[in-house]
Coordinates of C-alpha atoms in Angstrom, one line a residue:
M26 CA -30.7 -19.1 13.9
T27 CA -32.5 -16.0 12.7
A28 CA -30.4 -13.0 12.1
S29 CA -31.5 -9.9 14.1
T30 CA -32.8 -6.7 12.4
P31 CA -29.4 -5.1 12.9
G32 CA -27.6 -8.2 11.5
R33 CA -29.8 -8.1 8.5
S34 CA -29.1 -4.4 8.0
R35 CA -25.3 -4.9 8.2
L36 CA -25.6 -7.7 5.7
R37 CA -27.6 -5.6 3.2
G38 CA -25.0 -2.9 3.9
R39 CA -22.1 -5.2 2.9
L40 CA -24.0 -6.4 -0.3
T41 CA -24.7 -2.9 -1.3
E42 CA -21.0 -1.9 -0.8
A43 CA -20.0 -4.9 -2.9
R44 CA -22.2 -4.0 -5.7
T45 CA -21.2 -0.3 -5.6
S46 CA -17.6 -1.3 -5.8
A47 CA -18.0 -3.7 -8.6
V48 CA -20.0 -1.1 -10.8
G49 CA -17.5 1.7 -9.7
S50 CA -14.7 -0.4 -11.1
R51 CA -16.4 -0.8 -14.5
L52 CA -17.3 2.9 -15.0
P53 CA -13.8 4.2 -15.6
A54 CA -13.0 1.6 -18.1
A55 CA -16.0 2.4 -20.0
A56 CA -15.4 6.1 -19.6
V57 CA -12.0 5.6 -21.1
D58 CA -13.4 3.9 -24.1
V59 CA -16.0 6.7 -24.7
A60 CA -13.5 9.5 -24.5
A61 CA -11.1 7.7 -26.8
L62 CA -13.9 7.2 -29.5
A63 CA -14.9 10.8 -29.2
A64 CA -11.3 11.8 -29.8
L65 CA -11.4 9.5 -32.9
L66 CA -14.6 11.0 -34.3
L67 CA -13.4 14.6 -33.6
A68 CA -10.2 13.8 -35.5
A69 CA -12.2 12.4 -38.4
V70 CA -14.5 15.3 -38.7
G71 CA -13.0 18.2 -37.0
G72 CA -11.6 21.3 -38.7
S73 CA -8.5 21.5 -36.5
R74 CA -6.1 19.1 -34.7
L75 CA -7.0 21.0 -31.6
W76 CA -10.8 19.7 -31.8
A77 CA -9.8 16.1 -30.7
L78 CA -7.3 17.2 -28.0
P79 CA -9.6 17.5 -25.1
A80 CA -11.2 14.2 -25.6
A81 CA -7.7 12.6 -26.2
L82 CA -6.4 14.2 -23.0
L83 CA -9.6 13.2 -21.0
A84 CA -9.0 9.5 -22.1
L85 CA -5.4 9.6 -21.2
G86 CA -6.2 11.0 -17.8
L87 CA -8.9 8.5 -17.2
L88 CA -6.4 5.7 -18.3
A89 CA -3.8 7.1 -15.8
W90 CA -6.5 7.2 -13.1
T91 CA -7.6 3.5 -13.5
W92 CA -4.0 2.6 -13.1
R93 CA -3.4 5.0 -10.1
G94 CA -1.7 4.4 -6.8
G95 CA -1.5 0.9 -5.8
R96 CA -3.2 -0.3 -9.0
R97 CA -0.5 -1.2 -11.3
A98 CA -1.1 -0.9 -15.1
A99 CA -2.8 -4.0 -15.9
A100 CA -1.9 -5.9 -19.2
G101 CA -5.0 -6.5 -21.5
T102 CA -7.2 -3.8 -19.9
S103 CA -8.3 -0.7 -21.9
V104 CA -7.1 -2.3 -25.1
V105 CA -10.0 -0.8 -27.1
A106 CA -9.4 2.5 -25.8
R107 CA -5.6 2.5 -26.7
V108 CA -6.4 1.2 -30.2
L109 CA -8.8 4.0 -30.8
L110 CA -6.4 6.5 -29.6
L111 CA -3.8 5.1 -32.0
A112 CA -6.5 5.4 -34.7
C113 CA -7.0 9.0 -33.7
A114 CA -3.2 9.7 -34.1
Y115 CA -3.4 8.1 -37.5
L116 CA -6.2 10.1 -38.6
L117 CA -4.8 13.3 -37.5
G118 CA -1.9 12.7 -39.8
V119 CA -4.1 11.9 -42.6
V120 CA -6.5 14.8 -42.3
H121 CA -4.1 17.5 -41.3
G122 CA -1.1 17.9 -43.4
G123 CA -0.3 14.4 -44.8
L124 CA 0.8 11.2 -42.9
A125 CA 4.5 10.6 -42.3
P126 CA 5.4 7.1 -43.1
A127 CA 7.4 6.8 -39.8
L128 CA 4.3 7.8 -37.8
A129 CA 2.0 5.4 -39.8
V130 CA 4.4 2.4 -39.1
G131 CA 4.8 3.5 -35.5
V132 CA 1.0 3.5 -35.0
A133 CA 0.8 0.0 -36.6
V134 CA 3.7 -1.4 -34.5
A135 CA 2.1 0.1 -31.3
G136 CA -1.2 -1.4 -32.3
V137 CA 0.3 -4.7 -32.7
A138 CA 1.8 -4.5 -29.3
V139 CA -1.4 -3.5 -27.5
L140 CA -3.5 -6.1 -29.2
A141 CA -1.0 -8.8 -28.1
E142 CA -1.6 -8.0 -24.4
P143 CA -4.7 -10.2 -23.9
L144 CA -2.8 -13.1 -25.6
L145 CA 0.2 -12.3 -23.3
T146 CA -2.0 -12.3 -20.2
S147 CA -3.5 -15.7 -21.1
V148 CA -0.1 -17.2 -21.4
F149 CA 0.9 -16.0 -18.0
E150 CA -2.3 -17.2 -16.5
A151 CA -1.1 -20.8 -17.5
V152 CA 2.1 -20.3 -15.9
Y153 CA 1.8 -21.3 -12.1
P154 CA 4.0 -23.2 -9.7
V155 CA 3.7 -27.0 -9.4
A156 CA 5.6 -27.8 -6.3
A157 CA 8.2 -26.4 -3.8
N158 CA 10.6 -28.3 -1.5
L159 CA 9.8 -31.7 -3.3
P160 CA 13.1 -33.6 -4.1
G161 CA 13.6 -34.3 -7.7
L162 CA 11.2 -31.6 -9.0
G163 CA 13.5 -28.6 -8.6
S164 CA 12.4 -25.2 -7.2
P165 CA 9.3 -23.3 -8.1
R166 CA 9.6 -20.7 -10.7
R167 CA 10.8 -17.2 -9.6
R168 CA 8.5 -14.4 -9.8
G169 CA 7.8 -14.0 -13.4
P170 CA 8.2 -10.9 -15.6
D171 CA 6.0 -7.9 -14.5
L172 CA 3.2 -7.6 -17.0
S173 CA 2.4 -4.2 -15.8
R174 CA 5.6 -3.0 -17.4
V175 CA 4.4 -4.2 -20.8
A176 CA 1.2 -2.4 -20.4
L177 CA 3.0 0.9 -19.3
A178 CA 5.5 0.6 -22.1
N179 CA 2.6 0.2 -24.6
A180 CA 0.7 3.1 -23.0
V181 CA 3.8 5.4 -23.5
A182 CA 4.0 4.3 -27.1
V183 CA 0.3 5.5 -27.6
L184 CA 1.1 8.7 -25.8
V185 CA 4.1 9.4 -28.0
A186 CA 2.2 8.7 -31.2
L187 CA -0.6 11.2 -30.1
V188 CA 2.1 13.7 -29.2
C189 CA 3.7 13.4 -32.6
A190 CA 0.2 13.6 -34.3
F191 CA -0.8 16.7 -32.4
T192 CA 2.4 18.7 -32.5
G193 CA 3.9 17.6 -36.0
V194 CA 7.0 16.1 -34.2
S195 CA 8.8 13.7 -36.3
G196 CA 7.0 10.4 -36.6
V197 CA 10.5 8.6 -36.2
V198 CA 10.1 9.3 -32.4
A199 CA 6.8 7.5 -32.3
L200 CA 8.4 4.5 -34.3
V201 CA 11.3 4.0 -32.0
V202 CA 9.2 4.0 -28.9
A203 CA 6.6 1.6 -30.5
V204 CA 9.3 -0.8 -31.7
A205 CA 10.8 -0.7 -28.0
A206 CA 7.4 -1.4 -26.6
L207 CA 6.7 -4.3 -29.1
G208 CA 10.3 -5.7 -28.4
L209 CA 9.4 -5.8 -24.6
T210 CA 6.1 -7.4 -25.3
L211 CA 7.7 -10.1 -27.5
V212 CA 10.4 -10.8 -25.1
T213 CA 8.0 -11.1 -22.2
G214 CA 5.8 -13.5 -24.4
W215 CA 8.8 -15.6 -25.1
Q216 CA 9.6 -15.8 -21.3
G217 CA 6.0 -16.8 -20.7
L218 CA 5.9 -19.4 -23.3
R219 CA 9.2 -20.9 -21.8
E220 CA 7.8 -21.1 -18.2
F221 CA 4.7 -22.5 -19.5
R222 CA 6.6 -25.5 -21.0
A223 CA 8.7 -25.8 -17.8
R224 CA 5.3 -26.1 -15.9
R225 CA 4.2 -28.8 -18.3
R226 CA 7.4 -30.7 -17.8
S227 CA 7.1 -30.6 -13.9
E228 CA 3.5 -31.8 -14.3
A229 CA 4.4 -34.8 -16.4
K230 CA 6.7 -36.2 -13.8
L231 CA 4.8 -35.1 -10.5
L232 CA 3.3 -38.5 -9.8
A233 CA 6.5 -40.3 -10.4
T234 CA 8.3 -37.8 -8.3
L235 CA 5.7 -38.0 -5.3
T236 CA 5.9 -41.9 -5.6
A237 CA 9.5 -41.8 -5.2
Y238 CA 9.4 -39.5 -2.2
E239 CA 6.8 -41.8 -0.6
P240 CA 4.7 -39.6 1.5
V241 CA 2.5 -41.3 4.2
F242 CA -0.1 -38.5 4.3
L243 CA -1.1 -35.2 2.8
V244 CA -2.7 -32.1 4.3
H245 CA -5.3 -30.4 2.1
W246 CA -5.8 -26.7 2.6
N247 CA -7.7 -24.2 0.6
A248 CA -8.7 -20.7 2.2
P249 CA -8.9 -17.1 1.5
A250 CA -5.7 -15.0 1.5
G251 CA -4.5 -14.2 5.1
T252 CA -5.9 -17.3 6.6
A253 CA -2.5 -19.3 6.9
Y254 CA -3.0 -19.4 10.7
Q255 CA -5.5 -22.2 10.1
L256 CA -2.7 -24.5 8.8
A257 CA 0.1 -22.8 10.8
M258 CA -1.2 -24.0 14.1
W259 CA -1.1 -27.8 13.1
L260 CA 2.1 -27.9 11.0
P261 CA 4.4 -28.2 14.1
Y262 CA 2.4 -31.2 15.3
L263 CA 2.1 -32.8 11.8
E264 CA 5.8 -32.5 11.6
R265 CA 6.2 -34.0 14.9
L266 CA 4.6 -37.3 13.6
G267 CA 7.9 -38.0 12.0
R268 CA 6.4 -39.2 8.7
K269 CA 6.8 -37.9 5.2
F270 CA 4.1 -35.7 4.0
F271 CA 3.2 -32.9 1.6
V272 CA 0.7 -30.0 1.8
L273 CA -1.7 -29.8 -1.1
V274 CA -3.1 -26.4 -1.9
R275 CA -5.5 -25.1 -4.8
N276 CA -4.2 -21.7 -5.5
Q277 CA -1.2 -19.6 -6.0
T278 CA -1.8 -17.3 -3.1
N279 CA -2.1 -20.2 -0.7
F280 CA 1.1 -21.9 -2.3
T281 CA 3.0 -18.8 -1.5
E282 CA 1.7 -18.7 2.1
V283 CA 2.4 -22.3 2.9
A284 CA 6.0 -22.3 1.1
G285 CA 6.9 -19.7 3.6
L286 CA 5.7 -21.8 6.7
T287 CA 7.1 -25.2 6.1
T288 CA 10.2 -27.1 4.7
A289 CA 7.8 -30.0 3.8
P290 CA 6.8 -30.3 0.2
V291 CA 4.1 -28.1 -1.1
V292 CA 2.1 -29.0 -4.1
M293 CA -0.4 -27.0 -6.1
R294 CA -3.3 -28.5 -8.2
M295 CA -6.0 -26.1 -9.0
G296 CA -8.4 -28.4 -10.9
L297 CA -10.3 -31.5 -9.8
N298 CA -9.0 -33.3 -13.0
Q299 CA -5.4 -32.6 -11.6
L300 CA -5.6 -34.4 -8.3
D301 CA -4.8 -38.1 -9.6
D302 CA -1.3 -36.7 -10.2
V303 CA -0.6 -36.4 -6.4
I304 CA -2.4 -39.6 -5.0
A305 CA 0.9 -41.5 -4.5
P306 CA 0.6 -45.4 -3.6
S307 CA 2.3 -44.7 -0.3
L308 CA -0.4 -42.4 1.0
R309 CA -2.5 -43.5 3.9
A310 CA -4.4 -40.5 5.1
A311 CA -5.4 -37.0 4.4
F312 CA -5.7 -34.3 7.0
Y313 CA -7.9 -31.1 6.7
V314 CA -8.0 -27.9 8.9
N315 CA -11.2 -26.2 7.6
T316 CA -14.3 -27.2 5.7
A317 CA -13.6 -25.8 2.5
T318 CA -16.0 -26.7 0.0
V319 CA -13.2 -28.2 -2.4
N320 CA -12.2 -30.6 0.3
N321 CA -14.6 -33.1 -1.3
H322 CA -12.4 -33.2 -4.3
V323 CA -9.9 -35.2 -2.2
V324 CA -12.4 -36.9 0.1
R325 CA -13.5 -39.0 -3.0
Y326 CA -10.3 -41.1 -2.8
T327 CA -11.8 -43.8 -0.7
N328 CA -8.2 -45.5 -0.3
L329 CA -7.3 -42.9 2.1
T330 CA -8.6 -42.2 5.8
H331 CA -9.9 -38.6 5.8
I332 CA -9.4 -36.8 9.1
Q333 CA -10.8 -33.3 10.0
L334 CA -8.8 -31.4 12.5
N335 CA -10.6 -28.0 12.2
H336 CA -8.7 -24.8 13.4
G337 CA -10.3 -24.3 16.8
D338 CA -13.2 -25.4 18.9
S339 CA -16.1 -23.0 19.9
D340 CA -19.8 -22.8 20.3
K341 CA -20.1 -21.1 16.9
V342 CA -22.6 -22.1 14.3
P343 CA -19.9 -23.4 11.9
S344 CA -18.6 -25.7 14.7
H345 CA -21.6 -28.1 14.4
N346 CA -22.0 -27.9 10.7
P347 CA -23.3 -31.1 9.2
V348 CA -20.6 -31.1 6.6
F349 CA -18.3 -32.7 9.3
R350 CA -20.2 -35.9 8.4
L351 CA -18.0 -36.0 5.3
Y352 CA -14.9 -37.2 7.0
D353 CA -14.1 -40.6 8.2
K354 CA -12.7 -39.2 11.5
N355 CA -13.1 -35.8 13.2
F356 CA -10.4 -35.0 15.8
V357 CA -12.1 -33.0 18.4
A358 CA -10.7 -31.1 21.6
G359 CA -13.2 -32.7 24.0
Q360 CA -16.5 -34.2 24.8
A361 CA -18.1 -30.7 24.6
A362 CA -17.5 -30.8 20.7
I363 CA -19.2 -34.1 20.3
D364 CA -22.2 -33.2 22.4
R365 CA -22.6 -29.9 20.5
F366 CA -23.6 -31.6 17.3
A367 CA -26.2 -33.7 19.0
A368 CA -27.5 -30.7 20.8
N369 CA -28.1 -28.9 17.6
G370 CA -29.7 -31.8 15.8
V371 CA -26.7 -33.0 13.9
R372 CA -26.6 -36.8 14.3
M373 CA -23.1 -38.4 13.9
P374 CA -22.0 -41.9 15.0
A375 CA -19.6 -41.8 18.0
E376 CA -17.0 -43.6 16.0
M377 CA -16.6 -40.7 13.8
F378 CA -15.0 -38.6 16.6
T379 CA -11.7 -39.0 18.4
I380 CA -10.8 -36.8 21.3
V381 CA -7.2 -35.3 21.0
G382 CA -7.3 -32.2 23.0
R383 CA -5.9 -29.0 21.5
P384 CA -2.1 -29.6 21.3
Q385 CA -1.6 -26.0 20.6
V386 CA -2.2 -25.1 24.3
E387 CA 0.4 -27.4 25.6
N388 CA 2.7 -24.5 26.4
V389 CA -0.1 -22.4 27.8
A390 CA 0.9 -21.6 31.6
I391 CA -1.7 -22.4 34.4
A392 CA -2.8 -19.4 36.6
A393 CA -0.2 -19.2 39.5
A394 CA -2.4 -17.1 41.8
P395 CA -5.9 -15.8 42.3
I396 CA -6.7 -12.8 40.1
A397 CA -7.8 -10.8 43.2
S398 CA -4.1 -10.9 44.6
I399 CA -2.8 -9.1 41.2
A400 CA -2.5 -5.4 42.0
N401 CA -2.7 -4.1 38.4
P402 CA -3.8 -7.1 36.2
R403 CA -3.1 -7.3 32.5
V404 CA -6.3 -8.2 30.5
L405 CA -6.1 -9.8 27.0
Y406 CA -8.9 -8.5 24.8
A407 CA -9.3 -10.8 21.9
P408 CA -12.4 -10.0 19.9
T409 CA -13.4 -12.2 16.9
W410 CA -14.5 -10.9 13.6
A411 CA -18.0 -10.2 12.1
G412 CA -18.3 -13.6 10.2
F413 CA -19.3 -14.3 6.7
Y414 CA -23.0 -14.3 7.4
A415 CA -25.2 -12.4 9.8
D416 CA -26.0 -15.5 12.0
S417 CA -22.3 -15.9 12.8
N418 CA -21.6 -12.3 13.6
Y419 CA -20.3 -12.5 17.2
S420 CA -17.9 -9.6 17.2
S421 CA -17.8 -7.2 20.1
L422 CA -15.6 -4.7 18.3
L423 CA -18.5 -2.1 17.9
V424 CA -18.4 -1.8 21.7
G425 CA -14.9 -2.8 22.2
Y426 CA -13.7 0.8 22.8
D427 CA -15.9 1.1 25.9
I428 CA -14.7 -2.2 27.2
V429 CA -11.1 -1.2 26.8
K430 CA -11.7 2.1 28.2
A431 CA -13.3 0.6 31.3
L432 CA -10.3 -1.7 31.9
V433 CA -7.9 1.1 31.5
A434 CA -9.9 3.1 34.1
R435 CA -9.4 0.3 36.6
G436 CA -5.7 0.5 36.3
C437 CA -5.4 -2.6 33.9
S438 CA -2.9 -2.9 31.3
V439 CA -4.3 -4.4 27.9
V440 CA -3.2 -6.8 25.4
F441 CA -5.2 -6.1 22.1
R442 CA -5.3 -8.8 19.5
P443 CA -8.3 -8.7 17.3
H444 CA -9.1 -11.6 14.8
P445 CA -7.0 -11.1 11.7
Y446 CA -10.3 -10.9 9.5
S447 CA -11.3 -7.8 11.3
Q448 CA -9.5 -5.8 8.7
R449 CA -12.0 -7.1 6.0
S450 CA -14.6 -4.7 7.5
A451 CA -14.0 -1.1 7.1
E452 CA -16.3 -0.4 10.2
L453 CA -14.3 -3.0 12.3
T454 CA -10.9 -1.6 11.1
R455 CA -12.0 1.9 12.3
E456 CA -12.9 0.5 15.7
C457 CA -9.5 -1.4 15.9
A458 CA -7.7 1.8 15.2
R459 CA -9.7 3.6 18.0
I460 CA -8.7 1.0 20.5
R461 CA -5.1 1.2 19.5
T462 CA -5.1 5.1 19.7
L463 CA -6.6 4.8 23.1
L464 CA -4.0 2.5 24.4
A465 CA -1.1 4.3 22.8
D466 CA -2.4 7.6 24.5
D467 CA -2.7 6.0 27.8
R468 CA 0.8 4.3 27.5
R469 CA 2.3 7.7 26.8
A470 CA 0.4 9.4 29.7
N471 CA 0.5 6.7 32.4
G472 CA 3.3 4.4 31.4
R473 CA 1.0 1.3 31.4
P474 CA 2.6 -1.6 29.4
H475 CA -0.2 -2.1 27.0
V476 CA 0.6 -4.4 24.1
F477 CA -1.1 -3.9 20.7
G478 CA -0.5 -3.7 16.9
A479 CA 2.2 -5.7 15.4
E480 CA 3.7 -6.6 18.8
A481 CA 0.6 -8.4 19.8
E482 CA -0.8 -9.6 16.5
V483 CA 2.5 -10.7 14.5
A484 CA 5.4 -11.0 17.0
M485 CA 3.4 -12.7 19.8
T486 CA 1.6 -16.1 19.2
V487 CA -1.9 -16.6 20.7
A488 CA -0.3 -18.6 23.3
D489 CA 2.2 -15.9 24.0
C490 CA -0.9 -13.5 24.5
F491 CA -2.3 -16.0 27.0
N492 CA 0.7 -16.3 29.1
A493 CA 1.2 -12.5 29.0
S494 CA -2.3 -12.0 30.5
D495 CA -4.0 -12.5 33.9
A496 CA -7.7 -12.4 32.5
M497 CA -9.3 -12.1 29.1
V498 CA -12.3 -10.6 27.4
S499 CA -13.4 -12.0 24.2
D500 CA -16.4 -13.3 22.3
V501 CA -17.8 -16.6 20.9
S502 CA -14.6 -17.9 19.7
S503 CA -12.3 -20.8 19.9
V504 CA -9.8 -18.5 21.6
V505 CA -12.2 -18.9 24.7
A506 CA -12.0 -22.6 24.7
D507 CA -8.2 -22.5 24.4
Y508 CA -8.0 -19.9 27.3
L509 CA -9.9 -22.4 29.4
F510 CA -6.6 -24.3 29.7
S511 CA -4.9 -21.5 31.8
E512 CA -7.7 -21.7 34.3
K513 CA -7.5 -17.9 34.4
P514 CA -10.8 -15.9 34.6
F515 CA -12.4 -14.7 31.5
A516 CA -15.4 -12.6 30.3
M517 CA -17.5 -13.3 27.0
V518 CA -19.3 -10.5 25.2
A519 CA -23.0 -11.3 24.4
V520 CA -23.6 -9.7 21.0
S521 CA -26.0 -12.1 19.0
V522 CA -28.4 -12.8 21.9
P523 CA -29.2 -11.2 25.2
A524 CA -26.9 -12.0 28.3
A525 CA -29.9 -13.9 29.9
R526 CA -30.0 -16.4 26.9
F527 CA -26.3 -16.6 26.2
P528 CA -25.2 -19.5 28.4
E529 CA -28.2 -21.5 26.7
E530 CA -26.9 -20.8 23.3
F531 CA -23.2 -20.9 24.0
P532 CA -22.5 -23.3 26.8
L533 CA -19.0 -22.4 27.4
A534 CA -20.5 -19.1 28.9
R535 CA -21.2 -21.0 31.9
A536 CA -17.6 -20.4 33.1
A537 CA -17.6 -16.7 31.8
Y538 CA -18.6 -13.4 33.2
V539 CA -21.0 -12.3 30.6
I540 CA -21.0 -8.7 29.3
D541 CA -24.3 -7.9 27.7
A542 CA -23.8 -6.1 24.4
H543 CA -26.9 -7.4 22.5
G544 CA -28.6 -3.9 22.3
G545 CA -25.3 -2.0 21.4
R546 CA -25.0 -0.9 25.0
L547 CA -23.1 -2.3 27.9
P548 CA -25.5 -2.6 30.8
G549 CA -23.9 -4.5 33.8
L550 CA -20.3 -4.0 32.6
D551 CA -19.1 -2.8 35.9
T552 CA -20.6 -5.9 37.6
A553 CA -18.9 -8.2 35.2
L554 CA -15.5 -6.6 35.5
D555 CA -15.9 -6.7 39.3
D556 CA -16.3 -10.4 39.3
L557 CA -13.7 -11.0 36.5
L558 CA -11.1 -9.0 38.4
G559 CA -12.1 -9.6 42.0
A560 CA -13.8 -12.5 43.7
D561 CA -13.9 -14.5 40.7
P562 CA -16.7 -16.9 41.8
L563 CA -16.4 -19.1 38.7
A564 CA -13.0 -20.5 39.2
A565 CA -14.1 -24.0 40.2
T566 CA -16.6 -24.0 37.2
R567 CA -13.7 -23.2 34.9
R568 CA -11.5 -26.3 36.1
D569 CA -14.6 -28.6 35.7
L570 CA -15.3 -27.4 32.1
K571 CA -11.6 -27.5 31.2
K572 CA -11.9 -31.3 31.0
Y573 CA -15.1 -31.3 29.2
Y574 CA -14.0 -28.8 26.3
L575 CA -10.2 -29.7 26.3
G576 CA -10.2 -33.4 27.1
D577 CA -9.2 -35.2 30.3
I578 CA -5.6 -35.5 29.2
P579 CA -2.4 -35.2 31.6
S580 CA -0.7 -31.9 31.2
D581 CA 2.7 -33.3 30.9
R582 CA 1.9 -35.4 27.9
Y583 CA -1.0 -33.3 26.5
A584 CA 0.1 -33.0 22.8
Q585 CA 1.2 -36.6 22.8
R586 CA -2.4 -37.6 22.7
F587 CA -2.9 -36.2 19.3
L588 CA 0.4 -37.7 18.1
D589 CA -0.5 -41.1 19.2
E590 CA -4.1 -41.0 17.6
A591 CA -2.9 -39.5 14.4
S592 CA -0.2 -42.2 14.2
R593 CA -2.8 -45.0 14.3
Y594 CA -4.0 -44.0 10.8
L595 CA -0.4 -43.7 9.2

């Protein structure tokens, strides 16, 4: 699919913003070094102590600025600048009035502490958890020492040395502070070495411990921070299989996220060469909930059956990615997912697919009455995000304010639940804020029970939002296919292609009232909302497509289909 011109412009804008941010983060560090070097040179050649003072103050100010606000002092950063400032303090003592021995020793001790920071950082980079909730391996390490305190203490030692050099205050003060800073550095280093040894001991007995635990399957998950919903939606059903399993993650962020989601063992192995330690003889299968590149690190174990679950079914481009060929089995919601691959030129044998429905919708309530009979309906607005690439940007948030405003004008209450990744874009974050403000103002003025913010996005599940609504407006998203289970009416916003081509590109739109937002405007919005909230002529179409997208599975045993099919491979 070729990206539109606006799509290319947005992509170029994001790349430019990223480059600007990266360059901007390097400039302050370089400026600190330059200012510190200037202070040293002025201390060496200047006729007065005061000559070096402005440059030293500038260097200290820039250092404080790089560590400002939410950015904590970072151990191992601005080491050159701090060593140069210590050299400046030493020279001031030599050139102007003789160097006090205490100040000289204090400068040397502070220099050792600062120079030790990179080594300290390297030690703690090698300290990471191995497992949580795994019987026989103990608990993961508690949060280690805060290295920012070491950097801050060493920076204070530099500052005190400069104050003593500029003012003539006794160098004993600088020596005491420097010794304290070095002591903190050494103690923290000793703690790091101790934790490093503990990590190595845990790794040495990991395979034996997992072998004794006898897991039947593993779940491999690797994803950016804040994406735990991918795994969270499947954990309750994997636990209902009644077999021992563990979750394998590849980074510390994911480890922390998963350890808070389940009581099942969580194991972290970052490198490809570390994975042999987790392939216990009892393992029969590996499940995956996304198509992360590092999944292939586990797929190489041919003694396991590799089953892709994915984290939703939609007509998006990623849903027919050829990478799904990598897995022995692809558990899909319905026949629509299978046909989608063929329709997009991705040939896969029928035996690679198993229809299991979407167990996550088992508690979604079916519509109890026609939408036209509800006086003041509640509408769920659930826009997706902008995607990683221009050809997968289906988000309607840039016109979302106008859509929500039109719903409110019709007397609707609104449940607003944007995709969690919307916050990755400053532009979409601003639009979300505008919509929340609109709903808050209307709730105060008219008392409508709008639901938004943490209440809709944290306290409520997606299924809760479905059940709290009478209709939905969304984009090309797995949310739409899941909502189909309720048989309630929904609208889809056409962003990537005009409304006339939308059902051809995204077949689920055959059951949706399409809102055309392709040109950045909303022609026909009122007509689409009239159908959505009134006559609802697509009710029968939704019921037919429900089986096609979500499987022809009895409602009273809907989730059991997944449990039965998964158990076959265990």
